[in-house]
Coordinates of N, CA and C in Angstrom, one line a residue:
M1 N 23.3 30.5 -6.0 CA 23.2 31.3 -7.1 C 23.9 31.2 -8.1
Q2 N 25.4 31.5 -7.7 CA 26.0 30.9 -8.6 C 26.1 30.5 -9.4
T3 N 26.2 28.9 -8.6 CA 25.9 27.6 -9.6 C 25.1 27.7 -10.9
L4 N 23.8 28.4 -10.6 CA 22.7 28.5 -12.1 C 23.2 29.4 -12.7
S5 N 24.0 30.4 -11.8 CA 24.3 31.2 -12.9 C 25.6 30.8 -14.1
R6 N 26.4 29.5 -13.6 CA 27.3 29.1 -14.0 C 26.5 28.0 -14.9
R7 N 25.6 27.2 -14.6 CA 25.2 26.0 -15.2 C 24.1 26.9 -16.7
R8 N 24.2 27.7 -16.0 CA 22.7 28.3 -17.6 C 24.0 28.6 -18.9
T9 N 25.3 28.6 -18.7 CA 25.4 28.7 -19.5 C 25.8 27.4 -20.6
Q10 N 25.6 26.8 -19.7 CA 25.9 24.8 -20.3 C 24.9 24.4 -21.2
I11 N 23.7 25.2 -20.7 CA 22.5 24.2 -20.9 C 22.1 24.5 -22.1
S12 N 21.8 23.8 -23.2 CA 21.1 23.9 -24.8 C 19.9 24.2 -24.4
A13 N 19.5 25.2 -24.7 CA 18.0 26.1 -25.1 C 17.1 24.9 -25.9
P14 N 15.6 24.6 -25.0 CA 14.8 24.2 -26.1 C 14.2 24.5 -27.0
S15 N 13.3 24.1 -27.9 CA 13.2 24.5 -29.8 C 12.5 26.4 -29.4
K16 N 11.7 26.4 -28.2 CA 11.0 27.5 -28.1 C 12.1 28.8 -28.3
L17 N 13.1 28.9 -27.7 CA 14.0 29.3 -27.4 C 15.1 29.6 -28.4
R18 N 15.4 28.9 -29.2 CA 15.9 28.7 -30.3 C 15.1 29.6 -31.4
A19 N 14.5 29.5 -31.7 CA 13.8 30.6 -32.1 C 13.8 32.4 -32.2
A20 N 14.0 32.5 -30.5 CA 14.3 34.2 -30.0 C 15.4 34.1 -30.5
R21 N 16.1 33.0 -30.0 CA 17.7 33.1 -30.4 C 18.2 34.3 -32.2
S22 N 17.1 33.6 -33.0 CA 17.6 34.4 -34.4 C 17.0 35.5 -34.4
S23 N 16.6 36.1 -33.5 CA 16.2 37.6 -33.8 C 17.8 38.4 -33.2
T24 N 18.3 39.9 -33.5 CA 19.3 40.5 -33.1 C 18.9 41.7 -32.1
S25 N 17.6 41.6 -31.9 CA 17.4 43.0 -30.8 C 17.4 42.6 -29.7
T26 N 17.9 43.8 -29.0 CA 18.5 43.5 -27.1 C 17.4 42.9 -26.6
A27 N 16.3 43.8 -26.6 CA 14.7 42.5 -26.0 C 15.2 41.1 -26.1
S28 N 14.6 40.7 -27.2 CA 15.1 39.0 -27.5 C 15.9 38.6 -26.5
Q29 N 17.2 38.8 -26.7 CA 18.1 38.3 -26.4 C 17.9 38.8 -24.6
T30 N 17.4 39.4 -24.1 CA 17.2 39.9 -22.9 C 16.3 38.7 -22.2
A31 N 15.1 38.6 -23.2 CA 14.0 37.7 -23.0 C 14.4 36.3 -22.9
L32 N 15.7 36.0 -24.1 CA 15.9 34.6 -23.9 C 17.0 34.2 -23.2
S33 N 17.3 35.2 -21.9 CA 18.0 35.1 -21.1 C 17.4 34.6 -20.0
R34 N 16.4 35.4 -20.0 CA 15.4 35.3 -18.5 C 14.9 33.8 -18.6
L35 N 14.7 33.7 -19.4 CA 14.1 32.1 -20.4 C 14.9 31.4 -19.7
A36 N 16.1 31.5 -20.2 CA 17.1 30.4 -20.2 C 17.4 30.2 -19.0
Y37 N 17.2 31.5 -18.0 CA 17.6 30.9 -16.8 C 16.5 30.5 -15.9
Q38 N 15.0 30.7 -16.5 CA 14.3 29.7 -15.8 C 14.0 28.8 -15.9
Y39 N 14.4 28.5 -16.9 CA 14.9 26.6 -17.2 C 15.8 25.7 -16.5
T40 N 17.4 26.3 -16.6 CA 18.1 26.0 -15.7 C 17.4 26.1 -14.5
A41 N 16.7 27.2 -13.4 CA 16.4 26.8 -12.6 C 15.5 26.3 -12.2
T42 N 14.7 25.7 -13.2 CA 13.4 24.4 -12.9 C 13.8 23.2 -12.9
T43 N 15.3 23.3 -14.2 CA 15.6 21.6 -14.4 C 16.7 21.5 -13.1
L44 N 17.2 21.9 -12.6 CA 18.1 22.1 -11.3 C 17.4 22.0 -10.5
C45 N 16.4 22.5 -10.1 CA 15.3 22.4 -8.8 C 14.2 20.9 -9.0
A46 N 13.9 20.3 -9.9 CA 13.4 19.2 -10.1 C 15.0 18.2 -9.6
A47 N 15.7 18.0 -10.0 CA 16.5 17.2 -9.7 C 17.2 17.2 -8.5
S48 N 17.1 17.9 -7.8 CA 17.3 18.3 -5.7 C 16.0 17.8 -5.4
C49 N 15.4 18.4 -5.5 CA 13.6 18.1 -5.3 C 13.6 16.5 -5.4
F50 N 13.4 15.4 -6.4 CA 12.8 14.6 -6.2 C 13.9 13.8 -5.9
P51 N 14.5 13.1 -5.2 CA 15.3 12.3 -5.7 C 15.2 10.9 -5.8
I52 N 15.2 10.6 -7.4 CA 14.5 9.2 -7.6 C 15.6 8.0 -7.4
R53 N 16.5 8.2 -7.7 CA 17.6 6.6 -6.7 C 17.7 6.2 -6.3
A54 N 16.9 7.8 -5.0 CA 17.1 6.6 -3.2 C 15.8 6.4 -3.1
T55 N 14.8 6.6 -3.7 CA 13.2 6.4 -3.4 C 12.8 5.4 -4.3
T56 N 13.5 5.1 -5.8 CA 13.0 4.0 -6.6 C 12.1 2.4 -5.9
N57 N 13.1 2.1 -5.3 CA 13.2 0.9 -4.5 C 11.6 1.0 -3.6
K58 N 11.9 1.8 -2.7 CA 10.6 1.9 -2.0 C 9.0 2.7 -2.7
S59 N 9.4 2.8 -3.8 CA 8.1 3.5 -4.3 C 7.9 2.3 -5.3
M60 N 8.7 1.6 -6.0 CA 8.3 0.6 -6.4 C 7.3 -0.6 -6.0
T61 N 8.1 -0.8 -4.5 CA 7.4 -1.9 -4.1 C 6.2 -1.3 -3.3
A62 N 6.0 -0.1 -2.8 CA 5.0 0.2 -2.6 C 3.3 0.1 -4.0
L63 N 4.2 0.0 -5.2 CA 3.1 0.8 -6.3 C 2.9 -0.9 -6.7
D64 N 3.8 -1.6 -6.2 CA 3.6 -3.2 -6.9 C 2.5 -3.6 -6.2
E65 N 1.9 -3.4 -4.9 CA 0.8 -3.5 -4.1 C -0.6 -3.7 -5.2
F66 N -0.5 -2.6 -5.7 CA -1.8 -1.9 -6.7 C -2.0 -1.9 -8.0
Y67 N -0.8 -1.6 -8.3 CA -0.3 -1.7 -10.0 C 1.1 -2.2 -10.7
R68 N 0.2 -2.8 -11.8 CA 1.6 -3.8 -12.1 C 1.3 -3.4 -14.2
Q69 N 2.2 -3.5 -14.7 CA 2.6 -2.9 -16.0 C 3.2 -4.1 -17.0
F70 N 3.0 -4.5 -18.0 CA 3.7 -5.2 -18.7 C 3.6 -4.6 -20.2
L71 N 4.8 -4.5 -20.4 CA 5.7 -4.2 -21.9 C 5.8 -5.1 -22.4
V72 N 5.1 -5.3 -23.7 CA 5.8 -6.8 -25.0 C 6.5 -6.1 -25.4
P73 N 7.8 -6.8 -25.4 CA 9.2 -6.6 -26.3 C 8.4 -6.4 -27.7
G74 N 9.2 -5.6 -28.3 CA 9.0 -5.6 -30.1 C 7.3 -4.7 -30.5
G75 N 6.1 -4.9 -29.3 CA 4.3 -4.6 -29.6 C 4.9 -2.9 -30.3
A76 N 3.5 -2.7 -30.6 CA 3.1 -1.5 -31.2 C 1.9 -0.7 -30.5
H77 N 1.7 0.4 -30.4 CA 0.3 0.7 -30.6 C -0.3 0.8 -31.0
C78 N -1.8 -0.1 -31.2 CA -2.9 0.3 -32.2 C -2.7 -0.3 -33.7
G79 N -1.8 -1.3 -34.3 CA -1.2 -1.6 -35.6 C -0.5 -2.6 -35.2
S80 N 0.0 -3.1 -36.6 CA 0.6 -4.7 -36.5 C 2.1 -4.6 -35.9
N81 N 2.5 -5.4 -34.8 CA 3.7 -5.5 -35.2 C 4.6 -6.4 -34.8
S82 N 5.9 -6.9 -34.7 CA 6.3 -8.4 -34.7 C 6.5 -8.9 -33.2
G83 N 6.2 -8.1 -32.7 CA 6.0 -8.6 -30.5 C 4.7 -9.5 -30.5
G84 N 5.4 -10.5 -29.8 CA 3.9 -11.3 -28.9 C 2.9 -10.7 -28.3
W85 N 2.2 -11.1 -28.3 CA 0.6 -10.7 -27.5 C 0.4 -12.1 -26.5
P86 N 0.1 -11.0 -25.3 CA 0.2 -11.7 -24.1 C -1.1 -12.9 -24.3
Q87 N -1.0 -14.0 -23.8 CA -2.3 -15.0 -24.7 C -3.3 -15.0 -23.0
T88 N -3.0 -15.0 -22.4 CA -4.1 -15.1 -20.7 C -4.6 -13.8 -20.2
T89 N -4.2 -13.1 -20.8 CA -4.5 -12.1 -20.0 C -5.6 -11.3 -18.9
L90 N -6.9 -11.8 -19.5 CA -7.7 -12.2 -18.6 C -8.3 -12.8 -17.9
Q91 N -7.6 -13.8 -18.2 CA -7.9 -14.7 -17.0 C -6.5 -14.5 -15.4
T92 N -5.4 -13.9 -16.4 CA -4.5 -13.5 -15.3 C -5.1 -12.7 -14.4
A93 N -5.7 -11.7 -14.8 CA -6.5 -10.5 -14.4 C -8.2 -11.1 -13.5
I94 N -8.4 -12.2 -13.6 CA -9.5 -12.9 -12.8 C -9.1 -13.6 -11.4
E95 N -7.9 -14.2 -12.0 CA -6.7 -14.8 -10.8 C -6.6 -14.0 -9.7
C96 N -5.9 -12.5 -10.3 CA -6.0 -11.9 -9.8 C -6.4 -11.1 -8.5
V97 N -7.8 -10.7 -9.5 CA -8.8 -10.2 -8.1 C -9.3 -11.0 -7.4
E98 N -9.7 -11.7 -8.2 CA -10.5 -13.3 -7.2 C -10.0 -14.0 -6.0
E99 N -8.6 -14.9 -6.7 CA -7.9 -15.2 -5.9 C -7.0 -14.7 -5.3
D100 N -6.9 -13.9 -5.5 CA -5.4 -13.2 -5.0 C -3.6 -13.5 -5.5
V101 N -4.2 -13.6 -6.7 CA -2.7 -14.3 -7.3 C -2.2 -13.7 -8.0
V102 N -1.2 -12.6 -7.7 CA -0.2 -11.6 -8.6 C 0.7 -11.9 -8.9
P103 N 0.3 -11.8 -10.6 CA 1.0 -12.0 -11.6 C 2.6 -11.4 -11.6
E104 N 3.8 -12.0 -11.9 CA 4.9 -12.1 -12.0 C 5.5 -11.6 -13.1
T105 N 4.7 -11.9 -13.9 CA 5.2 -12.2 -15.8 C 4.0 -12.8 -16.2
L106 N 3.6 -12.9 -17.9 CA 2.4 -12.9 -18.4 C 3.2 -14.0 -19.5
K107 N 2.6 -14.7 -20.2 CA 2.6 -16.2 -21.1 C 2.6 -15.0 -22.2
G108 N 3.4 -15.1 -23.5 CA 3.3 -14.7 -24.6 C 3.3 -15.1 -26.0
T109 N 3.3 -14.7 -27.2 CA 3.2 -15.8 -28.5 C 4.7 -15.3 -29.3
D110 N 4.4 -15.9 -30.2 CA 5.8 -15.5 -31.3 C 7.0 -15.7 -30.6
G111 N 7.3 -16.4 -29.7 CA 9.1 -16.6 -29.5 C 9.5 -15.4 -28.1
I112 N 8.2 -15.0 -27.8 CA 9.0 -14.1 -26.5 C 7.6 -14.8 -25.9
V113 N 8.5 -15.5 -25.0 CA 7.2 -16.5 -24.3 C 7.2 -15.9 -22.7
T114 N 7.9 -15.1 -22.5 CA 8.0 -14.3 -20.7 C 7.7 -13.1 -21.4
I115 N 6.8 -12.6 -20.7 CA 6.3 -10.9 -20.8 C 6.5 -10.6 -19.3
C116 N 7.3 -9.9 -19.3 CA 7.8 -9.1 -17.9 C 7.2 -8.2 -17.4
R117 N 7.1 -7.9 -15.9 CA 6.5 -6.5 -15.5 C 7.5 -5.3 -15.0
W118 N 6.9 -4.2 -15.4 CA 8.0 -3.1 -15.7 C 8.5 -2.7 -14.2
P119 N 9.9 -2.4 -14.1 CA 10.7 -2.4 -14.5 C 11.3 -3.2 -15.5
L120 N 11.6 -4.6 -15.4 CA 12.1 -5.3 -15.5 C 12.4 -5.8 -16.6
R121 N 13.2 -6.6 -17.4 CA 13.2 -6.7 -18.9 C 13.2 -8.1 -19.3
P122 N 12.4 -8.7 -20.6 CA 13.8 -9.9 -20.5 C 14.5 -10.1 -21.8
P123 N 15.4 -10.4 -21.4 CA 17.1 -10.4 -21.9 C 17.4 -12.1 -22.3
W124 N 17.7 -12.0 -23.3 CA 18.0 -13.6 -23.8 C 19.1 -14.3 -22.5
S125 N 19.1 -15.3 -22.0 CA 19.9 -15.7 -21.3 C 20.5 -17.6 -21.7
R126 N 21.2 -17.9 -22.1 CA 21.4 -19.0 -22.9 C 20.2 -19.9 -23.6
K127 N 19.5 -19.8 -22.6 CA 18.4 -21.0 -23.4 C 16.8 -20.3 -23.6
N128 N 16.7 -19.3 -22.9 CA 15.2 -18.7 -23.0 C 15.1 -17.2 -22.3
F129 N 14.4 -16.6 -22.4 CA 14.2 -15.1 -21.8 C 13.8 -15.5 -20.1
S130 N 14.5 -14.2 -19.7 CA 14.4 -14.8 -18.4 C 14.1 -12.6 -17.7
C131 N 13.5 -12.7 -16.8 CA 13.6 -11.1 -16.4 C 14.3 -10.9 -15.5
F132 N 14.8 -9.8 -16.1 CA 15.9 -9.3 -15.0 C 15.8 -7.7 -14.6

């Protein structure tokens, strides 16, 4: 419990708590302190209960067996954008289902030739984009 109480003073309160802070009444200050403590305890529990870094590689391998996500660099949702467009997405999906050919990348347009599967990114490497 000492760790939680020390960290409680270091955490910045979320926006809901900032509104309560403006009130000068003792009841508001007590409620604010309880909320800050609960927020801190929840945050610390989430960080310690789910060791993300230790399980990322195992979970990504398991996830790759049935799900792939491809993010288009510069792409926007439902509007015009400067990102490239995947050229053969439907054909790639058909090949994946019918012929069991699992894609590592997608072909793109507008100078972004390679669209990488998440979490990889396509940085420029001297001559072209490659997934890292």
